[in-house]
């Protein structure tokens, strides 16, 4: 049995189940193909605040589970859903580092940080102490960090 990797991504499928066609989504699909060739079983989890139900798709052979929370900006419900889903996998990969803010990974985890939100002053108001505390906690909960952009 292949070790499983849960890839958490805030975007992958549109609401109608079609592929989003953006660069990040294409990279995720390419990453899934590579991981499969390397002997892993990748699957994508796409949390959604806007849905009250869950759907399971396969896109180009990649399992995708869209999980609805139904409560906009309910961080506790969001993290509870992630914990429930990620108990099924051997490894965690966060396509967007910010998803980790406010939670601890429960498995060996890799997070991808797109540097723009952190180093472009026009994208953020001055970070608060709470922001830095959440950032440091997120950094402390992962095994590896990949930074790009």
mmCIF file of N, CA and C in Angstrom:
data_model
loop_
_atom_site.group_PDB
_atom_site.id
_atom_site.type_symbol
_atom_site.label_atom_id
_atom_site.label_comp_id
_atom_site.label_asym_id
_atom_site.label_seq_id
_atom_site.Cartn_x
_atom_site.Cartn_y
_atom_site.Cartn_z
ATOM 1 N N UNK A 1 0.839 -1.184 0.000
ATOM 2 C CA UNK A 1 0.000 0.000 0.000
ATOM 3 C C UNK A 1 0.884 1.249 0.000
ATOM 4 N N UNK A 2 0.559 2.195 -0.829
ATOM 5 C CA UNK A 2 1.327 3.429 -0.965
ATOM 6 C C UNK A 2 1.092 4.340 0.244
ATOM 7 N N UNK A 3 2.140 5.007 0.741
ATOM 8 C CA UNK A 3 1.917 6.018 1.773
ATOM 9 C C UNK A 3 1.081 7.160 1.181
ATOM 10 N N UNK A 4 0.165 7.677 1.963
ATOM 11 C CA UNK A 4 -0.744 8.708 1.453
ATOM 12 C C UNK A 4 -0.285 10.099 1.870
ATOM 13 N N UNK A 5 -0.532 11.042 0.967
ATOM 14 C CA UNK A 5 -0.206 12.444 1.216
ATOM 15 C C UNK A 5 -1.477 13.256 1.016
ATOM 16 N N UNK A 6 -1.907 13.945 2.057
ATOM 17 C CA UNK A 6 -3.053 14.839 1.964
ATOM 18 C C UNK A 6 -2.574 16.226 1.611
ATOM 19 N N UNK A 7 -2.964 16.711 0.446
ATOM 20 C CA UNK A 7 -2.570 18.042 -0.015
ATOM 21 C C UNK A 7 -3.736 18.986 0.246
ATOM 22 N N UNK A 8 -3.542 19.904 1.165
ATOM 23 C CA UNK A 8 -4.597 20.858 1.514
ATOM 24 C C UNK A 8 -4.442 22.074 0.625
ATOM 25 N N UNK A 9 -5.515 22.402 -0.080
ATOM 26 C CA UNK A 9 -5.484 23.504 -1.030
ATOM 27 C C UNK A 9 -6.801 24.260 -0.977
ATOM 28 N N UNK A 10 -6.722 25.578 -0.887
ATOM 29 C CA UNK A 10 -7.961 26.349 -0.832
ATOM 30 C C UNK A 10 -8.619 26.476 -2.204
ATOM 31 N N UNK A 11 -7.878 26.162 -3.254
ATOM 32 C CA UNK A 11 -8.444 26.207 -4.603
ATOM 33 C C UNK A 11 -8.001 24.980 -5.379
ATOM 34 N N UNK A 12 -8.888 24.451 -6.189
ATOM 35 C CA UNK A 12 -8.572 23.376 -7.122
ATOM 36 C C UNK A 12 -9.737 23.189 -8.086
ATOM 37 N N UNK A 13 -10.942 23.024 -7.517
ATOM 38 C CA UNK A 13 -12.131 22.871 -8.345
ATOM 39 C C UNK A 13 -13.045 24.075 -8.181
ATOM 40 N N UNK A 14 -13.749 24.419 -9.247
ATOM 41 C CA UNK A 14 -14.795 25.431 -9.181
ATOM 42 C C UNK A 14 -16.016 24.827 -8.496
ATOM 43 N N UNK A 15 -17.003 25.666 -8.190
ATOM 44 C CA UNK A 15 -18.201 25.186 -7.511
ATOM 45 C C UNK A 15 -18.978 24.152 -8.317
ATOM 46 N N UNK A 16 -18.839 24.162 -9.648
ATOM 47 C CA UNK A 16 -19.542 23.175 -10.464
ATOM 48 C C UNK A 16 -18.734 21.895 -10.648
ATOM 49 N N UNK A 17 -17.565 21.806 -9.993
ATOM 50 C CA UNK A 17 -16.737 20.607 -10.081
ATOM 51 C C UNK A 17 -15.718 20.642 -11.207
ATOM 52 N N UNK A 18 -15.699 21.702 -12.008
ATOM 53 C CA UNK A 18 -14.715 21.797 -13.085
ATOM 54 C C UNK A 18 -13.370 22.272 -12.524
ATOM 55 N N UNK A 19 -12.307 21.968 -13.235
ATOM 56 C CA UNK A 19 -10.949 22.332 -12.839
ATOM 57 C C UNK A 19 -10.775 23.838 -12.972
ATOM 58 N N UNK A 20 -10.121 24.490 -11.994
ATOM 59 C CA UNK A 20 -9.999 25.950 -11.980
ATOM 60 C C UNK A 20 -9.096 26.518 -13.070
ATOM 61 N N UNK A 21 -8.145 25.773 -13.567
ATOM 62 C CA UNK A 21 -7.281 26.190 -14.682
ATOM 63 C C UNK A 21 -6.244 27.254 -14.335
ATOM 64 N N UNK A 22 -6.000 27.527 -13.068
ATOM 65 C CA UNK A 22 -4.976 28.502 -12.707
ATOM 66 C C UNK A 22 -3.612 27.833 -12.593
ATOM 67 N N UNK A 23 -2.568 28.653 -12.487
ATOM 68 C CA UNK A 23 -1.217 28.122 -12.378
ATOM 69 C C UNK A 23 -1.025 27.258 -11.143
ATOM 70 N N UNK A 24 -1.526 27.714 -10.013
ATOM 71 C CA UNK A 24 -1.377 26.969 -8.763
ATOM 72 C C UNK A 24 -2.068 25.605 -8.845
ATOM 73 N N UNK A 25 -3.222 25.588 -9.472
ATOM 74 C CA UNK A 25 -3.959 24.321 -9.607
ATOM 75 C C UNK A 25 -3.224 23.367 -10.552
ATOM 76 N N UNK A 26 -2.672 23.892 -11.639
ATOM 77 C CA UNK A 26 -1.894 23.052 -12.563
ATOM 78 C C UNK A 26 -0.664 22.493 -11.855
ATOM 79 N N UNK A 27 0.008 23.330 -11.052
ATOM 80 C CA UNK A 27 1.184 22.849 -10.316
ATOM 81 C C UNK A 27 0.800 21.739 -9.342
ATOM 82 N N UNK A 28 -0.341 21.892 -8.699
ATOM 83 C CA UNK A 28 -0.800 20.856 -7.767
ATOM 84 C C UNK A 28 -1.049 19.549 -8.505
ATOM 85 N N UNK A 29 -1.667 19.623 -9.661
ATOM 86 C CA UNK A 29 -1.922 18.431 -10.461
ATOM 87 C C UNK A 29 -0.608 17.782 -10.894
ATOM 88 N N UNK A 30 0.356 18.591 -11.316
ATOM 89 C CA UNK A 30 1.672 18.063 -11.697
ATOM 90 C C UNK A 30 2.369 17.430 -10.487
ATOM 91 N N UNK A 31 2.257 18.068 -9.326
ATOM 92 C CA UNK A 31 2.847 17.524 -8.113
ATOM 93 C C UNK A 31 2.217 16.169 -7.776
ATOM 94 N N UNK A 32 0.905 16.068 -7.922
ATOM 95 C CA UNK A 32 0.225 14.797 -7.651
ATOM 96 C C UNK A 32 0.730 13.692 -8.578
ATOM 97 N N UNK A 33 0.895 14.009 -9.850
ATOM 98 C CA UNK A 33 1.409 13.018 -10.806
ATOM 99 C C UNK A 33 2.815 12.566 -10.412
ATOM 100 N N UNK A 34 3.666 13.530 -10.022
ATOM 101 C CA UNK A 34 5.028 13.201 -9.601
ATOM 102 C C UNK A 34 5.019 12.334 -8.342
ATOM 103 N N UNK A 35 4.225 12.721 -7.356
ATOM 104 C CA UNK A 35 4.162 11.941 -6.123
ATOM 105 C C UNK A 35 3.698 10.512 -6.391
ATOM 106 N N UNK A 36 2.744 10.360 -7.294
ATOM 107 C CA UNK A 36 2.266 9.016 -7.636
ATOM 108 C C UNK A 36 3.397 8.198 -8.269
ATOM 109 N N UNK A 37 4.161 8.815 -9.179
ATOM 110 C CA UNK A 37 5.299 8.117 -9.803
ATOM 111 C C UNK A 37 6.356 7.733 -8.775
ATOM 112 N N UNK A 38 6.468 8.532 -7.707
ATOM 113 C CA UNK A 38 7.448 8.248 -6.656
ATOM 114 C C UNK A 38 6.952 7.233 -5.632
ATOM 115 N N UNK A 39 5.736 6.734 -5.825
ATOM 116 C CA UNK A 39 5.233 5.676 -4.945
ATOM 117 C C UNK A 39 4.265 6.124 -3.864
ATOM 118 N N UNK A 40 3.799 7.365 -3.929
ATOM 119 C CA UNK A 40 2.857 7.872 -2.938
ATOM 120 C C UNK A 40 1.438 7.889 -3.508
ATOM 121 N N UNK A 41 0.482 8.023 -2.623
ATOM 122 C CA UNK A 41 -0.924 8.157 -3.013
ATOM 123 C C UNK A 41 -1.396 9.548 -2.614
ATOM 124 N N UNK A 42 -1.259 10.528 -3.527
ATOM 125 C CA UNK A 42 -1.695 11.892 -3.189
ATOM 126 C C UNK A 42 -3.203 12.039 -3.301
ATOM 127 N N UNK A 43 -3.755 12.894 -2.465
ATOM 128 C CA UNK A 43 -5.158 13.272 -2.556
ATOM 129 C C UNK A 43 -5.264 14.731 -2.153
ATOM 130 N N UNK A 44 -6.206 15.434 -2.737
ATOM 131 C CA UNK A 44 -6.362 16.865 -2.478
ATOM 132 C C UNK A 44 -7.587 17.078 -1.600
ATOM 133 N N UNK A 45 -7.410 17.875 -0.571
ATOM 134 C CA UNK A 45 -8.525 18.319 0.265
ATOM 135 C C UNK A 45 -8.718 19.804 0.007
ATOM 136 N N UNK A 46 -9.921 20.164 -0.395
ATOM 137 C CA UNK A 46 -10.238 21.569 -0.636
ATOM 138 C C UNK A 46 -11.326 21.991 0.334
ATOM 139 N N UNK A 47 -10.944 22.641 1.447
ATOM 140 C CA UNK A 47 -11.950 23.140 2.381
ATOM 141 C C UNK A 47 -12.750 24.275 1.751
ATOM 142 N N UNK A 48 -13.993 24.396 2.153
ATOM 143 C CA UNK A 48 -14.832 25.457 1.622
ATOM 144 C C UNK A 48 -15.742 25.988 2.720
ATOM 145 N N UNK A 49 -15.643 27.285 2.980
ATOM 146 C CA UNK A 49 -16.558 27.908 3.939
ATOM 147 C C UNK A 49 -17.961 28.020 3.356
ATOM 148 N N UNK A 50 -18.078 28.004 2.048
ATOM 149 C CA UNK A 50 -19.346 28.307 1.391
ATOM 150 C C UNK A 50 -20.252 27.105 1.174
ATOM 151 N N UNK A 51 -19.796 25.941 1.445
ATOM 152 C CA UNK A 51 -20.617 24.749 1.229
ATOM 153 C C UNK A 51 -21.076 24.192 2.567
ATOM 154 N N UNK A 52 -22.199 23.529 2.543
ATOM 155 C CA UNK A 52 -22.666 22.837 3.748
ATOM 156 C C UNK A 52 -22.625 21.329 3.531
ATOM 157 N N UNK A 53 -21.998 20.893 2.460
ATOM 158 C CA UNK A 53 -21.925 19.471 2.142
ATOM 159 C C UNK A 53 -20.542 19.171 1.575
ATOM 160 N N UNK A 54 -20.253 17.893 1.430
ATOM 161 C CA UNK A 54 -18.970 17.479 0.881
ATOM 162 C C UNK A 54 -19.194 16.742 -0.430
ATOM 163 N N UNK A 55 -18.239 16.872 -1.327
ATOM 164 C CA UNK A 55 -18.283 16.135 -2.576
ATOM 165 C C UNK A 55 -16.913 15.521 -2.821
ATOM 166 N N UNK A 56 -16.895 14.386 -3.467
ATOM 167 C CA UNK A 56 -15.647 13.704 -3.805
ATOM 168 C C UNK A 56 -15.584 13.613 -5.325
ATOM 169 N N UNK A 57 -14.469 14.019 -5.873
ATOM 170 C CA UNK A 57 -14.248 13.984 -7.320
ATOM 171 C C UNK A 57 -12.958 13.247 -7.593
ATOM 172 N N UNK A 58 -12.777 12.871 -8.815
ATOM 173 C CA UNK A 58 -11.459 12.496 -9.313
ATOM 174 C C UNK A 58 -11.238 13.373 -10.530
ATOM 175 N N UNK A 59 -10.124 14.060 -10.552
ATOM 176 C CA UNK A 59 -9.783 14.864 -11.708
ATOM 177 C C UNK A 59 -8.466 14.335 -12.243
ATOM 178 N N UNK A 60 -8.473 13.875 -13.460
ATOM 179 C CA UNK A 60 -7.276 13.333 -14.091
ATOM 180 C C UNK A 60 -6.622 12.265 -13.209
ATOM 181 N N UNK A 61 -7.450 11.467 -12.557
ATOM 182 C CA UNK A 61 -6.968 10.379 -11.714
ATOM 183 C C UNK A 61 -6.625 10.767 -10.286
ATOM 184 N N UNK A 62 -6.693 12.040 -9.954
ATOM 185 C CA UNK A 62 -6.350 12.522 -8.610
ATOM 186 C C UNK A 62 -7.624 12.643 -7.778
ATOM 187 N N UNK A 63 -7.694 11.961 -6.637
ATOM 188 C CA UNK A 63 -8.861 12.127 -5.765
ATOM 189 C C UNK A 63 -8.888 13.520 -5.140
ATOM 190 N N UNK A 64 -10.044 14.157 -5.206
ATOM 191 C CA UNK A 64 -10.236 15.486 -4.633
ATOM 192 C C UNK A 64 -11.476 15.453 -3.765
ATOM 193 N N UNK A 65 -11.329 15.883 -2.533
ATOM 194 C CA UNK A 65 -12.477 15.958 -1.648
ATOM 195 C C UNK A 65 -12.699 17.415 -1.283
ATOM 196 N N UNK A 66 -13.865 17.947 -1.665
ATOM 197 C CA UNK A 66 -14.246 19.300 -1.281
ATOM 198 C C UNK A 66 -15.127 19.165 -0.042
ATOM 199 N N UNK A 67 -14.694 19.758 1.046
ATOM 200 C CA UNK A 67 -15.389 19.600 2.320
ATOM 201 C C UNK A 67 -15.974 20.936 2.738
ATOM 202 N N UNK A 68 -17.272 20.974 2.896
ATOM 203 C CA UNK A 68 -17.947 22.193 3.295
ATOM 204 C C UNK A 68 -18.044 22.332 4.793
ATOM 205 N N UNK A 69 -17.810 23.525 5.253
ATOM 206 C CA UNK A 69 -17.933 23.837 6.674
ATOM 207 C C UNK A 69 -19.255 24.540 6.923
ATOM 208 N N UNK A 70 -19.674 25.375 5.981
ATOM 209 C CA UNK A 70 -20.964 26.039 6.065
ATOM 210 C C UNK A 70 -21.032 27.203 7.026
ATOM 211 N N UNK A 71 -19.912 27.565 7.627
ATOM 212 C CA UNK A 71 -19.887 28.665 8.587
ATOM 213 C C UNK A 71 -18.728 29.587 8.223
ATOM 214 N N UNK A 72 -19.002 30.671 7.520
ATOM 215 C CA UNK A 72 -17.925 31.547 7.077
ATOM 216 C C UNK A 72 -17.013 31.993 8.223
ATOM 217 N N UNK A 73 -15.738 31.872 7.969
ATOM 218 C CA UNK A 73 -14.689 32.352 8.875
ATOM 219 C C UNK A 73 -14.742 31.731 10.274
ATOM 220 N N UNK A 74 -15.269 30.509 10.383
ATOM 221 C CA UNK A 74 -15.262 29.799 11.661
ATOM 222 C C UNK A 74 -13.980 28.971 11.719
ATOM 223 N N UNK A 75 -12.939 29.588 12.289
ATOM 224 C CA UNK A 75 -11.618 28.960 12.300
ATOM 225 C C UNK A 75 -11.608 27.638 13.067
ATOM 226 N N UNK A 76 -12.332 27.545 14.168
ATOM 227 C CA UNK A 76 -12.362 26.304 14.950
ATOM 228 C C UNK A 76 -12.973 25.165 14.132
ATOM 229 N N UNK A 77 -14.082 25.432 13.445
ATOM 230 C CA UNK A 77 -14.712 24.407 12.607
ATOM 231 C C UNK A 77 -13.795 24.013 11.459
ATOM 232 N N UNK A 78 -13.088 24.971 10.922
ATOM 233 C CA UNK A 78 -12.151 24.735 9.823
ATOM 234 C C UNK A 78 -11.034 23.793 10.273
ATOM 235 N N UNK A 79 -10.440 24.081 11.408
ATOM 236 C CA UNK A 79 -9.350 23.248 11.904
ATOM 237 C C UNK A 79 -9.845 21.864 12.319
ATOM 238 N N UNK A 80 -11.028 21.787 12.887
ATOM 239 C CA UNK A 80 -11.612 20.492 13.252
ATOM 240 C C UNK A 80 -11.800 19.625 12.004
ATOM 241 N N UNK A 81 -12.288 20.221 10.926
ATOM 242 C CA UNK A 81 -12.470 19.496 9.679
ATOM 243 C C UNK A 81 -11.115 19.030 9.140
ATOM 244 N N UNK A 82 -10.096 19.893 9.167
ATOM 245 C CA UNK A 82 -8.770 19.486 8.703
ATOM 246 C C UNK A 82 -8.235 18.320 9.517
ATOM 247 N N UNK A 83 -8.367 18.395 10.826
ATOM 248 C CA UNK A 83 -7.879 17.311 11.685
ATOM 249 C C UNK A 83 -8.585 15.995 11.363
ATOM 250 N N UNK A 84 -9.890 16.057 11.172
ATOM 251 C CA UNK A 84 -10.667 14.849 10.868
ATOM 252 C C UNK A 84 -10.213 14.224 9.540
ATOM 253 N N UNK A 85 -10.048 15.049 8.532
ATOM 254 C CA UNK A 85 -9.632 14.564 7.222
ATOM 255 C C UNK A 85 -8.197 14.046 7.261
ATOM 256 N N UNK A 86 -7.304 14.812 7.877
ATOM 257 C CA UNK A 86 -5.882 14.482 7.818
ATOM 258 C C UNK A 86 -5.502 13.282 8.677
ATOM 259 N N UNK A 87 -6.402 12.803 9.521
ATOM 260 C CA UNK A 87 -6.140 11.566 10.255
ATOM 261 C C UNK A 87 -6.063 10.375 9.313
ATOM 262 N N UNK A 88 -6.571 10.521 8.095
ATOM 263 C CA UNK A 88 -6.592 9.436 7.122
ATOM 264 C C UNK A 88 -5.292 9.309 6.341
ATOM 265 N N UNK A 89 -4.360 10.256 6.477
ATOM 266 C CA UNK A 89 -3.170 10.269 5.631
ATOM 267 C C UNK A 89 -1.901 10.103 6.454
ATOM 268 N N UNK A 90 -0.821 9.752 5.748
ATOM 269 C CA UNK A 90 0.480 9.581 6.397
ATOM 270 C C UNK A 90 1.277 10.883 6.471
ATOM 271 N N UNK A 91 1.085 11.753 5.484
ATOM 272 C CA UNK A 91 1.820 13.009 5.421
ATOM 273 C C UNK A 91 0.872 14.142 5.047
ATOM 274 N N UNK A 92 1.218 15.358 5.483
ATOM 275 C CA UNK A 92 0.438 16.546 5.169
ATOM 276 C C UNK A 92 1.275 17.476 4.294
ATOM 277 N N UNK A 93 0.627 18.071 3.303
ATOM 278 C CA UNK A 93 1.269 19.087 2.492
ATOM 279 C C UNK A 93 0.279 20.240 2.362
ATOM 280 N N UNK A 94 0.708 21.415 2.747
ATOM 281 C CA UNK A 94 -0.149 22.604 2.694
ATOM 282 C C UNK A 94 0.297 23.453 1.522
ATOM 283 N N UNK A 95 -0.550 23.532 0.496
ATOM 284 C CA UNK A 95 -0.192 24.302 -0.688
ATOM 285 C C UNK A 95 -0.133 25.782 -0.384
ATOM 286 N N UNK A 96 -0.861 26.231 0.595
ATOM 287 C CA UNK A 96 -0.793 27.624 1.039
ATOM 288 C C UNK A 96 -0.442 27.623 2.522
ATOM 289 N N UNK A 97 0.686 28.195 2.842
ATOM 290 C CA UNK A 97 1.182 28.192 4.211
ATOM 291 C C UNK A 97 0.180 28.782 5.200
ATOM 292 N N UNK A 98 -0.580 29.800 4.778
ATOM 293 C CA UNK A 98 -1.490 30.485 5.705
ATOM 294 C C UNK A 98 -2.569 29.559 6.257
ATOM 295 N N UNK A 99 -2.842 28.445 5.607
ATOM 296 C CA UNK A 99 -3.848 27.502 6.105
ATOM 297 C C UNK A 99 -3.461 26.989 7.490
ATOM 298 N N UNK A 100 -2.167 26.939 7.766
ATOM 299 C CA UNK A 100 -1.687 26.449 9.056
ATOM 300 C C UNK A 100 -1.856 27.446 10.197
ATOM 301 N N UNK A 101 -2.111 28.709 9.890
ATOM 302 C CA UNK A 101 -2.210 29.701 10.959
ATOM 303 C C UNK A 101 -3.268 29.274 11.967
ATOM 304 N N UNK A 102 -2.874 29.210 13.227
ATOM 305 C CA UNK A 102 -3.819 28.878 14.284
ATOM 306 C C UNK A 102 -3.989 27.394 14.545
ATOM 307 N N UNK A 103 -3.206 26.539 13.903
ATOM 308 C CA UNK A 103 -3.338 25.097 14.154
ATOM 309 C C UNK A 103 -1.961 24.436 14.128
ATOM 310 N N UNK A 104 -1.922 23.235 14.602
ATOM 311 C CA UNK A 104 -0.705 22.435 14.589
ATOM 312 C C UNK A 104 -0.927 21.263 13.647
ATOM 313 N N UNK A 105 0.059 20.954 12.819
ATOM 314 C CA UNK A 105 -0.071 19.782 11.966
ATOM 315 C C UNK A 105 -0.018 18.543 12.848
ATOM 316 N N UNK A 106 -0.676 17.475 12.416
ATOM 317 C CA UNK A 106 -0.732 16.254 13.222
ATOM 318 C C UNK A 106 0.119 15.136 12.632
ATOM 319 N N UNK A 107 0.717 15.365 11.500
ATOM 320 C CA UNK A 107 1.591 14.402 10.831
ATOM 321 C C UNK A 107 2.833 15.156 10.350
ATOM 322 N N UNK A 108 3.854 14.426 9.872
ATOM 323 C CA UNK A 108 4.942 15.143 9.213
ATOM 324 C C UNK A 108 4.361 16.019 8.109
ATOM 325 N N UNK A 109 4.777 17.280 8.048
ATOM 326 C CA UNK A 109 4.122 18.225 7.150
ATOM 327 C C UNK A 109 5.119 19.102 6.409
ATOM 328 N N UNK A 110 4.769 19.374 5.157
ATOM 329 C CA UNK A 110 5.485 20.341 4.334
ATOM 330 C C UNK A 110 4.500 21.458 4.033
ATOM 331 N N UNK A 111 4.960 22.691 4.132
ATOM 332 C CA UNK A 111 4.119 23.834 3.774
ATOM 333 C C UNK A 111 4.823 24.640 2.701
ATOM 334 N N UNK A 112 4.036 25.166 1.779
ATOM 335 C CA UNK A 112 4.571 26.005 0.712
ATOM 336 C C UNK A 112 4.181 27.443 1.021
ATOM 337 N N UNK A 113 5.180 28.305 1.079
ATOM 338 C CA UNK A 113 4.929 29.722 1.341
ATOM 339 C C UNK A 113 5.181 30.508 0.079
ATOM 340 N N UNK A 114 4.160 31.180 -0.395
ATOM 341 C CA UNK A 114 4.330 32.111 -1.495
ATOM 342 C C UNK A 114 4.706 33.434 -0.835
ATOM 343 N N UNK A 115 5.941 33.841 -0.998
ATOM 344 C CA UNK A 115 6.500 34.943 -0.229
ATOM 345 C C UNK A 115 5.811 36.269 -0.363
ATOM 346 N N UNK A 116 5.058 36.491 -1.403
ATOM 347 C CA UNK A 116 4.471 37.807 -1.647
ATOM 348 C C UNK A 116 3.655 38.335 -0.461
ATOM 349 N N UNK A 117 2.791 37.546 0.162
ATOM 350 C CA UNK A 117 2.025 38.113 1.284
ATOM 351 C C UNK A 117 2.900 38.560 2.452
ATOM 352 N N UNK A 118 4.111 38.043 2.539
ATOM 353 C CA UNK A 118 4.954 38.373 3.671
ATOM 354 C C UNK A 118 5.941 39.489 3.363
ATOM 355 N N UNK A 119 6.312 39.677 2.101
ATOM 356 C CA UNK A 119 7.349 40.667 1.832
ATOM 357 C C UNK A 119 6.900 41.830 0.957
ATOM 358 N N UNK A 120 5.632 41.926 0.649
ATOM 359 C CA UNK A 120 5.122 43.039 -0.138
ATOM 360 C C UNK A 120 4.268 43.921 0.771
ATOM 361 N N UNK A 121 4.777 45.089 1.154
ATOM 362 C CA UNK A 121 4.050 45.946 2.100
ATOM 363 C C UNK A 121 2.663 46.366 1.616
ATOM 364 N N UNK A 122 2.443 46.363 0.312
ATOM 365 C CA UNK A 122 1.128 46.774 -0.182
ATOM 366 C C UNK A 122 0.074 45.698 0.047
ATOM 367 N N UNK A 123 0.476 44.476 0.385
ATOM 368 C CA UNK A 123 -0.474 43.383 0.556
ATOM 369 C C UNK A 123 -0.944 43.221 1.992
ATOM 370 N N UNK A 124 -0.234 43.789 2.924
ATOM 371 C CA UNK A 124 -0.603 43.647 4.339
ATOM 372 C C UNK A 124 -0.514 44.987 5.038
ATOM 373 N N UNK A 125 -1.421 45.213 5.959
ATOM 374 C CA UNK A 125 -1.212 46.336 6.855
ATOM 375 C C UNK A 125 -0.095 45.900 7.798
ATOM 376 N N UNK A 126 0.468 46.806 8.564
ATOM 377 C CA UNK A 126 1.567 46.381 9.439
ATOM 378 C C UNK A 126 1.143 45.181 10.297
ATOM 379 N N UNK A 127 1.952 44.116 10.276
ATOM 380 C CA UNK A 127 1.580 42.916 11.037
ATOM 381 C C UNK A 127 1.435 43.207 12.527
ATOM 382 N N UNK A 128 0.445 42.621 13.100
ATOM 383 C CA UNK A 128 0.207 42.772 14.533
ATOM 384 C C UNK A 128 1.008 41.722 15.294
ATOM 385 N N UNK A 129 1.074 41.878 16.589
ATOM 386 C CA UNK A 129 1.729 40.874 17.432
ATOM 387 C C UNK A 129 1.034 39.522 17.268
ATOM 388 N N UNK A 130 -0.285 39.534 17.174
ATOM 389 C CA UNK A 130 -1.043 38.286 16.991
ATOM 390 C C UNK A 130 -0.649 37.602 15.681
ATOM 391 N N UNK A 131 -0.446 38.393 14.620
ATOM 392 C CA UNK A 131 -0.009 37.821 13.335
ATOM 393 C C UNK A 131 1.315 37.094 13.504
ATOM 394 N N UNK A 132 2.291 37.760 14.149
ATOM 395 C CA UNK A 132 3.612 37.144 14.314
ATOM 396 C C UNK A 132 3.541 35.899 15.188
ATOM 397 N N UNK A 133 2.698 35.922 16.213
ATOM 398 C CA UNK A 133 2.541 34.735 17.066
ATOM 399 C C UNK A 133 1.963 33.564 16.275
ATOM 400 N N UNK A 134 0.966 33.851 15.444
ATOM 401 C CA UNK A 134 0.364 32.790 14.621
ATOM 402 C C UNK A 134 1.358 32.276 13.581
ATOM 403 N N UNK A 135 2.138 33.186 13.000
ATOM 404 C CA UNK A 135 3.151 32.786 12.026
ATOM 405 C C UNK A 135 4.191 31.875 12.675
ATOM 406 N N UNK A 136 4.681 32.257 13.840
ATOM 407 C CA UNK A 136 5.697 31.448 14.533
ATOM 408 C C UNK A 136 5.139 30.086 14.946
ATOM 409 N N UNK A 137 3.909 30.047 15.411
ATOM 410 C CA UNK A 137 3.296 28.767 15.784
ATOM 411 C C UNK A 137 3.160 27.874 14.559
ATOM 412 N N UNK A 138 2.764 28.444 13.433
ATOM 413 C CA UNK A 138 2.631 27.660 12.207
ATOM 414 C C UNK A 138 3.995 27.127 11.769
ATOM 415 N N UNK A 139 5.024 27.967 11.829
ATOM 416 C CA UNK A 139 6.368 27.518 11.463
ATOM 417 C C UNK A 139 6.837 26.387 12.365
ATOM 418 N N UNK A 140 6.473 26.461 13.635
ATOM 419 C CA UNK A 140 6.894 25.429 14.580
ATOM 420 C C UNK A 140 6.172 24.103 14.407
ATOM 421 N N UNK A 141 5.097 24.092 13.641
ATOM 422 C CA UNK A 141 4.322 22.855 13.518
ATOM 423 C C UNK A 141 4.628 22.067 12.257
ATOM 424 N N UNK A 142 5.518 22.574 11.404
ATOM 425 C CA UNK A 142 5.796 21.863 10.156
ATOM 426 C C UNK A 142 7.177 21.237 10.172
ATOM 427 N N UNK A 143 7.360 20.268 9.285
ATOM 428 C CA UNK A 143 8.639 19.588 9.159
ATOM 429 C C UNK A 143 9.561 20.346 8.203
ATOM 430 N N UNK A 144 8.995 20.804 7.091
ATOM 431 C CA UNK A 144 9.755 21.556 6.078
ATOM 432 C C UNK A 144 8.908 22.692 5.532
ATOM 433 N N UNK A 145 9.588 23.764 5.124
ATOM 434 C CA UNK A 145 8.929 24.899 4.502
ATOM 435 C C UNK A 145 9.572 25.125 3.143
ATOM 436 N N UNK A 146 8.762 25.237 2.119
ATOM 437 C CA UNK A 146 9.223 25.571 0.775
ATOM 438 C C UNK A 146 8.744 26.977 0.505
ATOM 439 N N UNK A 147 9.665 27.864 0.132
ATOM 440 C CA UNK A 147 9.293 29.251 -0.153
ATOM 441 C C UNK A 147 9.497 29.527 -1.632
ATOM 442 N N UNK A 148 8.522 30.163 -2.232
ATOM 443 C CA UNK A 148 8.643 30.516 -3.653
ATOM 444 C C UNK A 148 8.086 31.898 -3.871
ATOM 445 N N UNK A 149 8.277 32.425 -5.037
ATOM 446 C CA UNK A 149 7.888 33.778 -5.479
ATOM 447 C C UNK A 149 8.905 34.720 -5.023
#
